[in-house]
Amino acid sequence: MSLVLNEEQSILQQSAAEFFSSVSPVTAFRDLRETSQAYDAETWSQMVELGWSSILVPEDLGGLEFGLTGMGVLAIEGARTLAKSPLSSSAAVSVAALNHCKPSTQRDALLSALASGAKTAAFAHLETAQFNPSIIRTQSASAADGFNINGRKSCVENAQSADVVLITARSPDAGYSDSNGFVLLIDPNAEGVESNSIGLVDEREYADISISDFKIAKDEKLEWNDGAALTQVINTATVIAACELYGCSLEAFERTLEYVKDREQFGHKIGSFQALQHRLAHQYTQLELLKTVIYDALSAVEKMRKDASLAVSHAKALANDTAKLVTTEAIQMHGGIGITDELDIGLFYKRARVLRTLWGDSVYHRSHFASLSGY
Amino acid sequence: MSLVLNEEQSILQQSAAEFFSSVSPVTAFRDLRETSQAYDAETWSQMVELGWSSILVPEDLGGLEFGLTGMGVLAIEGARTLAKSPLSSSAAVSVAALNHCKPSTQRDALLSALASGAKTAAFAHLETAQFNPSIIRTQSASAADGFNINGRKSCVENAQSADVVLITARSPDAGYSDSNGFVLLIDPNAEGVESNSIGLVDEREYADISISDFKIAKDEKLEWNDGAALTQVINTATVIAACELYGCSLEAFERTLEYVKDREQFGHKIGSFQALQHRLAHQYTQLELLKTVIYDALSAVEKMRKDASLAVSHAKALANDTAKLVTTEAIQMHGGIGITDELDIGLFYKRARVLRTLWGDSVYHRSHFASLSGY
Amino acid sequence: MSDLDAFRLETRAWLEENCPKSQRGPVTPDGVIWPGRNQTFPSEDARLWFERMRDKGWTCPDYPAEYAGGGLSPAEEKVLREEMQRLNCCPPLTDQGIGMLGPALLEFGTEEQKAEHLPKIVRGELRWCQGYSEPGAGSDLASLQCKAEDKGDHFLINGTKIWTSYGVESDWIFCLVRTSNDGPKQEGITFILVDMETPGVKVKAIDLISGASEFAQVFFDDVKVPKDHVVGEIHKGWTVAKSLLKHERKMMSELSKGVLGGTVTLPDLAKEYIGCSDEGEITQPLYRDAIAHHEMNMRAIGLTGYRTHQEALARKMDTNVPLIMKYLGTSELQVKDELLVDMMGVRGLGWKDEQFNENEERATRELLFNKALTIAGGTNEIQLNIIAKRALGLPKGPHS
Amino acid sequence: MSDLDAFRLETRAWLEENCPKSQRGPVTPDGVIWPGRNQTFPSEDARLWFERMRDKGWTCPDYPAEYAGGGLSPAEEKVLREEMQRLNCCPPLTDQGIGMLGPALLEFGTEEQKAEHLPKIVRGELRWCQGYSEPGAGSDLASLQCKAEDKGDHFLINGTKIWTSYGVESDWIFCLVRTSNDGPKQEGITFILVDMETPGVKVKAIDLISGASEFAQVFFDDVKVPKDHVVGEIHKGWTVAKSLLKHERKMMSELSKGVLGGTVTLPDLAKEYIGCSDEGEITQPLYRDAIAHHEMNMRAIGLTGYRTHQEALARKMDTNVPLIMKYLGTSELQVKDELLVDMMGVRGLGWKDEQFNENEERATRELLFNKALTIAGGTNEIQLNIIAKRALGLPKGPHS
């Protein structure tokens, strides 16, 4: 179990921090709000050049096999500037999903294309507004030369801008369990695939996808490697969301710290008021715990440790709670300007508010943690 | 709905405050710890003389019919000096139980004796360590010239020092519901009644009672007035416990306030430190809400309002939470001396800790409140 | 029959006859009747209702009749309010002039100022806004820096004011400006009225995180204001301001009441979004507990308000208790906002695209907008400082 | 084979031969081996174990051999500790002299002081206690008032010390006393050793709310102490004290670890007292959630300790992180204490009468005793002040 970044990971972290603050600062997020683009293509191609799209891709398919901790470091640093890109949805989650599928020409080609930046993908699994990863109603039935698909997927990140959407599904005759589910490759813009964009408060690209009697070819259906595959992909998505929450929280906290050291009221820096000091000190303790637990969860998923699901539920629950505390306090301590759109603080709160819901809230993850612990 | 004391109630409050601080201060509680007495008989007889034993007793049986709010005021003031007496167990809860029984020679005589101070009674209902008022396993079966009783009662306050214990029971053939239950009058020191004293951290008199094949006469079994009777008695006991929690909390808070205004550290009164000020200010807001909700619940039970059970669950839950906050903070803010037996602060914490459990914790009462509110 | 009873019957009859049906029932944000130089109305009925009330002076029923007001006694005003509530009449005019500036002028204004401004307030001819806060003076209002130099016959104002509600839509602004830097910071402040069409006044809307922008920042660049626009004494504006601040705090704590408008309750929404048993019990016990906790706190706050009212009637009022209400009410409301969004999942996080129903949209909007409640009108921190000092008598630290 | 490996094999063999079976396994409170003028032992095996270790100097393995210590290098000492852990050997001697006074004497003591006191510590001939806090000097230790007047050849001590652990049982006390009131309060403090049999020394046990009384108050009434009992320079005792305080804080944060001894866990107890489904799921979801919350926090604290360890090995340690551990650990433990008692109901509130089982008695005792954890060794408030200053660099207020 490693809770400290190694030399290569530290170097990645530094270059990511420099990249995001210079190439994709919060102003870039603001500029994109004015357009209908999901992300800036030029920025993404720079990220691809840096090798970030191939971090999780196997070496024999042109990837770096750098490991999930490296991806987590990028997610943390990217969240600090609210950077928009297909990094999480495509390079992390979709690649992880494909990695857990049995090799096939289609799968290998897609992985290579994702690594090279030729394509991006989105991963569509959840079907309900409240997080419930065990429900899969989407079905695919055998049909002439391929499969016939029916189902709905809820709030899929970067679906409309992706070239391929990975849809989890099951056979019509099977009650769902990991071992008989599979992954379907779908063009989100094909006829018969209806996607409705969902504008959430974090102003990113989400869509509900509705598929009825849509046909795919035989080789566009991929099989999971084993019965644990889906759980591992969900763990990847969840821990990456936790990383983004950590990045948002850390940035909001550090900006608040800077603000209270500068802002004066009643003739004193407000950062010298003991009540604020104690609240900030407490937040700092929570952020340090979160850092530990995030690194542990990344390492657990990367190494496929037996307690990976437990570590991930821990990380997401603590990330949710810490982000709620820290981003809410950041607004409160900034006072009036904290609620203006002009200041970035509110943007971190809004992004964190969405991430707290995506991939499971704390009530869900504490219950999951308890179940996995046997109580 | 009255949330303000009327003139008579205010006068009672003032004289109670004077009485407890002069006749039964915390030192009296400490003196009793050295003995095996449940309370000081002389002090109790003075309270009887002041009419406090007859506050809830009907006028035609020698009582004052002063109402439950008056009794609540006494419970609050008594808790501020940790006064020990049969006031809650006998004059409040047992009298309330008898008031809700159908008149009979036995019942009327006992009420008169409780009013005059000739006797005291205890009320034994709960049977489990976790609060669950709907379970009654104690049974009484018809036998020659009377009834045969079997059962157990848990943690009955002032049972061993009482002349009579009021035991709730049901028929062997009936599943329990309020409407077919009844009350049995039992001498706690009779043969066949086994009582084991339970020493809790508040150092008051409690006992587990175990009854096997114990015979009582026909007229020692009383019938409830109606199907709502038991609920009303439980409401009485619960709101009186909430009053005592309020009294403990208020006293601990005021003593802490005095302490932080006096104690110096680092050259300043610690009460001038903003972090403590904010915590104390927050506690004050909770105590003010609690005061409101307690007065409302007393009035609701007294007037047999339809929402009485809801008001009582509200009062007990808020009393539990506020007492936990205030008495814990009182110890913390007193620092080292807060954890010594020499200082009274720890005694208030310990008393409150027991009261938080008796008659239902907050998890129970919030659930009850939700059920009564229809969700 | 007492005079008051007669007044009640008369009023009731008049309202029933004169208040159009469309002007009864809950006011929607689009239905509010505002004053202004170029006054427009949401509807013909609204104009009719406004004009009828204006002509009786009942847009400002407690202002003296000599200034076009209703001239009602406090008892009569209460009757009018009750009768309007009875029919659920919409307010015939909404403005910060009515409840804030007007009373200040009546208390501190000169005869000329009253004659000039009060009738215009009553008749809705001008829309007023307030200029108190500054970017560098939030909680510490008295440290304000917006400067007014004495130039003999006029003041020359330079500086800026922020958090001015409806600054963009208003015609005149009442401001606190610094006229002297001598002595304690509360001295040397002056209360002054400024026509926003004066050269050098600029207004910029402030966009909020909730997407709304009802606040503005107002900039003053060499703005000349005649000396007779000062209300009260020069350098003594803090006295006027303190009197007004009371009104503002009261308005903020009112704000925190009527949310989740209509009849939808948190438990109802929980049942809809989380589910419930056949007996109507919310199926997720953790949300059920959190909802009961919140509902208890709201009940306690409501009852405490009522207790204060009863104490006042019984002349036993603890004047410290009202201090706690804003802190408690606003904090608890934010608890509800977060809880509701938690329950709705992504449905409670809608920003655009018309995929969300009315309750969902309101949940998101209130979540974001209500972050202001614990800041505006005295931050939570200031409220706790005040409680510590006034209610608890804790010693003033060098720092609080 | 390296020398260290040889030492390990030798040590292992020696321990296996010399540590009696009864002196392995968890130490019970009654089984601790204390030193003292009139030393007694819990058992004959305990005496044997103590004497064997004492004779090798391994009661204080890192003290130099010239003072009867073990004379082990840090690496050897680590080996000894590991080998003792392997067999689960009980500590052969427990005293505040060993870990606190001894190191201070080695750093600050004169040759005579070392020769006089260190061998006695190693051999368990005297029991030591500590005199730092005073009734008026808690968190603000440097404001201590216990006075030592310079009388030429001796000091005359008057005053009192409080929170002295095992003060009643001890023979000697190491104290901080005030020898000067000039200059900053940290100056003018002297570190001095006092034989508690000296006339004028009185000790009174302090009863705690938990029923325990391991602390004492020590009174000094015209107590004469020779000048050569001063450790370090006169007036410069604060330097010695600061070095010792580090040890104390470390001990307090150790304290907050091994609770709920043995193998019973909070979830186990919850299943016993609340009940569980056939699948072992705790039936009351609110307690289940609270337990998971607590277990997560303990896991996070434990992992963070481990992270710090890894960071230290990688020479990347953030020196601020250890600052947070005492605050987090002690606070979380109190959460557990309250939760456990909530689950046990009245069974968790036993004080006397032998009706409660071992887990129940421990729950009550820890609930009450652990209230000390957020106070002793630096209150939570002091911890938060330190974090704010050192880790966050927040400006020092006049008040913090």
mmCIF file of N, CA, C and O in Angstrom, chain B residues 18 20 41 49 58 97 105 118 126 131 133-134 136 148 161 183 192 248 271 276 280 288 296 307 313 326 340:
data_model
loop_
_atom_site.group_PDB
_atom_site.id
_atom_site.type_symbol
_atom_site.label_atom_id
_atom_site.label_comp_id
_atom_site.label_asym_id
_atom_site.label_seq_id
_atom_site.Cartn_x
_atom_site.Cartn_y
_atom_site.Cartn_z
ATOM 1 N N GLU B 18 -35.732 29.154 44.957
ATOM 2 C CA GLU B 18 -35.212 29.482 46.295
ATOM 3 C C GLU B 18 -35.114 28.235 47.158
ATOM 4 O O GLU B 18 -34.121 28.006 47.846
ATOM 5 N N PHE B 20 -34.848 24.986 46.340
ATOM 6 C CA PHE B 20 -33.802 24.015 45.980
ATOM 7 C C PHE B 20 -32.412 24.565 46.295
ATOM 8 O O PHE B 20 -31.554 23.847 46.781
ATOM 9 N N ALA B 41 -35.620 12.346 53.631
ATOM 10 C CA ALA B 41 -37.044 12.327 54.015
ATOM 11 C C ALA B 41 -37.503 13.693 54.512
ATOM 12 O O ALA B 41 -38.626 14.142 54.221
ATOM 13 N N GLU B 49 -45.200 19.698 52.305
ATOM 14 C CA GLU B 49 -45.861 20.824 52.977
ATOM 15 C C GLU B 49 -46.132 21.986 52.027
ATOM 16 O O GLU B 49 -47.126 22.698 52.159
ATOM 17 N N PRO B 58 -56.331 15.487 41.818
ATOM 18 C CA PRO B 58 -57.617 16.201 41.708
ATOM 19 C C PRO B 58 -58.017 16.846 43.033
ATOM 20 O O PRO B 58 -57.705 16.317 44.100
ATOM 21 N N ALA B 97 -50.449 8.452 36.309
ATOM 22 C CA ALA B 97 -50.946 7.113 35.986
ATOM 23 C C ALA B 97 -52.266 6.857 36.706
ATOM 24 O O ALA B 97 -53.245 6.387 36.106
ATOM 25 N N THR B 105 -61.963 2.605 45.038
ATOM 26 C CA THR B 105 -61.608 2.924 46.420
ATOM 27 C C THR B 105 -60.089 2.926 46.581
ATOM 28 O O THR B 105 -59.508 3.840 47.147
ATOM 29 N N ALA B 118 -48.330 10.779 52.806
ATOM 30 C CA ALA B 118 -48.338 9.571 53.626
ATOM 31 C C ALA B 118 -47.617 8.421 52.928
ATOM 32 O O ALA B 118 -47.010 7.577 53.565
ATOM 33 N N LEU B 126 -41.454 0.070 31.543
ATOM 34 C CA LEU B 126 -40.526 -0.414 30.513
ATOM 35 C C LEU B 126 -39.922 -1.760 30.883
ATOM 36 O O LEU B 126 -39.677 -2.051 32.049
ATOM 37 N N PHE B 131 -35.214 1.775 24.915
ATOM 38 C CA PHE B 131 -36.567 2.281 25.112
ATOM 39 C C PHE B 131 -37.543 1.711 24.078
ATOM 40 O O PHE B 131 -37.379 1.906 22.877
ATOM 41 N N PRO B 133 -41.639 1.453 24.446
ATOM 42 C CA PRO B 133 -42.813 1.498 25.332
ATOM 43 C C PRO B 133 -43.955 0.601 24.887
ATOM 44 O O PRO B 133 -44.918 0.422 25.634
ATOM 45 N N SER B 134 -43.858 0.031 23.696
ATOM 46 C CA SER B 134 -45.000 -0.757 23.232
ATOM 47 C C SER B 134 -44.908 -2.228 23.644
ATOM 48 O O SER B 134 -45.830 -2.993 23.413
ATOM 49 N N ILE B 136 -45.159 -4.969 26.323
ATOM 50 C CA ILE B 136 -45.532 -5.360 27.692
ATOM 51 C C ILE B 136 -45.670 -6.873 27.718
ATOM 52 O O ILE B 136 -46.602 -7.435 27.152
ATOM 53 N N ASN B 148 -52.715 -13.494 39.624
ATOM 54 C CA ASN B 148 -51.385 -14.068 39.713
ATOM 55 C C ASN B 148 -50.499 -13.382 38.666
ATOM 56 O O ASN B 148 -50.845 -13.338 37.496
ATOM 57 N N SER B 161 -37.550 2.487 47.384
ATOM 58 C CA SER B 161 -37.947 3.375 48.483
ATOM 59 C C SER B 161 -39.439 3.686 48.467
ATOM 60 O O SER B 161 -39.947 4.354 49.366
ATOM 61 N N VAL B 183 -53.213 -1.661 35.403
ATOM 62 C CA VAL B 183 -52.181 -1.274 36.353
ATOM 63 C C VAL B 183 -52.349 -2.091 37.621
ATOM 64 O O VAL B 183 -53.463 -2.194 38.152
ATOM 65 N N GLY B 192 -41.752 -12.500 47.085
ATOM 66 C CA GLY B 192 -42.212 -12.842 45.734
ATOM 67 C C GLY B 192 -41.921 -11.742 44.739
ATOM 68 O O GLY B 192 -42.010 -11.943 43.548
ATOM 69 N N CYS B 248 -30.764 20.677 33.991
ATOM 70 C CA CYS B 248 -29.334 20.324 34.045
ATOM 71 C C CYS B 248 -28.528 21.157 33.061
ATOM 72 O O CYS B 248 -27.451 21.653 33.378
ATOM 73 N N GLY B 271 -13.370 33.814 28.239
ATOM 74 C CA GLY B 271 -14.662 34.171 27.643
ATOM 75 C C GLY B 271 -14.557 35.247 26.585
ATOM 76 O O GLY B 271 -15.536 35.547 25.902
ATOM 77 N N LEU B 276 -14.690 30.393 21.571
ATOM 78 C CA LEU B 276 -15.580 29.999 22.673
ATOM 79 C C LEU B 276 -16.876 30.805 22.631
ATOM 80 O O LEU B 276 -17.956 30.278 22.889
ATOM 81 N N LEU B 280 -20.555 29.208 22.623
ATOM 82 C CA LEU B 280 -21.516 29.503 23.691
ATOM 83 C C LEU B 280 -22.766 30.169 23.142
ATOM 84 O O LEU B 280 -23.885 29.876 23.575
ATOM 85 N N GLU B 288 -32.661 28.304 24.165
ATOM 86 C CA GLU B 288 -33.882 29.101 24.021
ATOM 87 C C GLU B 288 -34.938 28.332 23.224
ATOM 88 O O GLU B 288 -36.126 28.364 23.556
ATOM 89 N N ASP B 296 -44.195 24.245 25.413
ATOM 90 C CA ASP B 296 -45.250 23.803 24.501
ATOM 91 C C ASP B 296 -45.681 22.371 24.823
ATOM 92 O O ASP B 296 -46.880 22.068 24.870
ATOM 93 N N ASP B 307 -51.990 16.936 19.390
ATOM 94 C CA ASP B 307 -50.601 16.769 18.967
ATOM 95 C C ASP B 307 -49.666 16.587 20.167
ATOM 96 O O ASP B 307 -48.461 16.835 20.058
ATOM 97 N N SER B 313 -42.392 14.209 21.810
ATOM 98 C CA SER B 313 -41.231 13.645 21.111
ATOM 99 C C SER B 313 -40.282 14.752 20.663
ATOM 100 O O SER B 313 -39.060 14.607 20.729
ATOM 101 N N VAL B 326 -24.491 20.806 25.464
ATOM 102 C CA VAL B 326 -24.171 21.797 26.499
ATOM 103 C C VAL B 326 -23.360 21.178 27.635
ATOM 104 O O VAL B 326 -22.379 21.769 28.096
ATOM 105 N N THR B 340 -12.949 16.622 37.190
ATOM 106 C CA THR B 340 -12.796 16.178 38.587
ATOM 107 C C THR B 340 -14.158 16.033 39.245
ATOM 108 O O THR B 340 -15.117 16.735 38.903
#
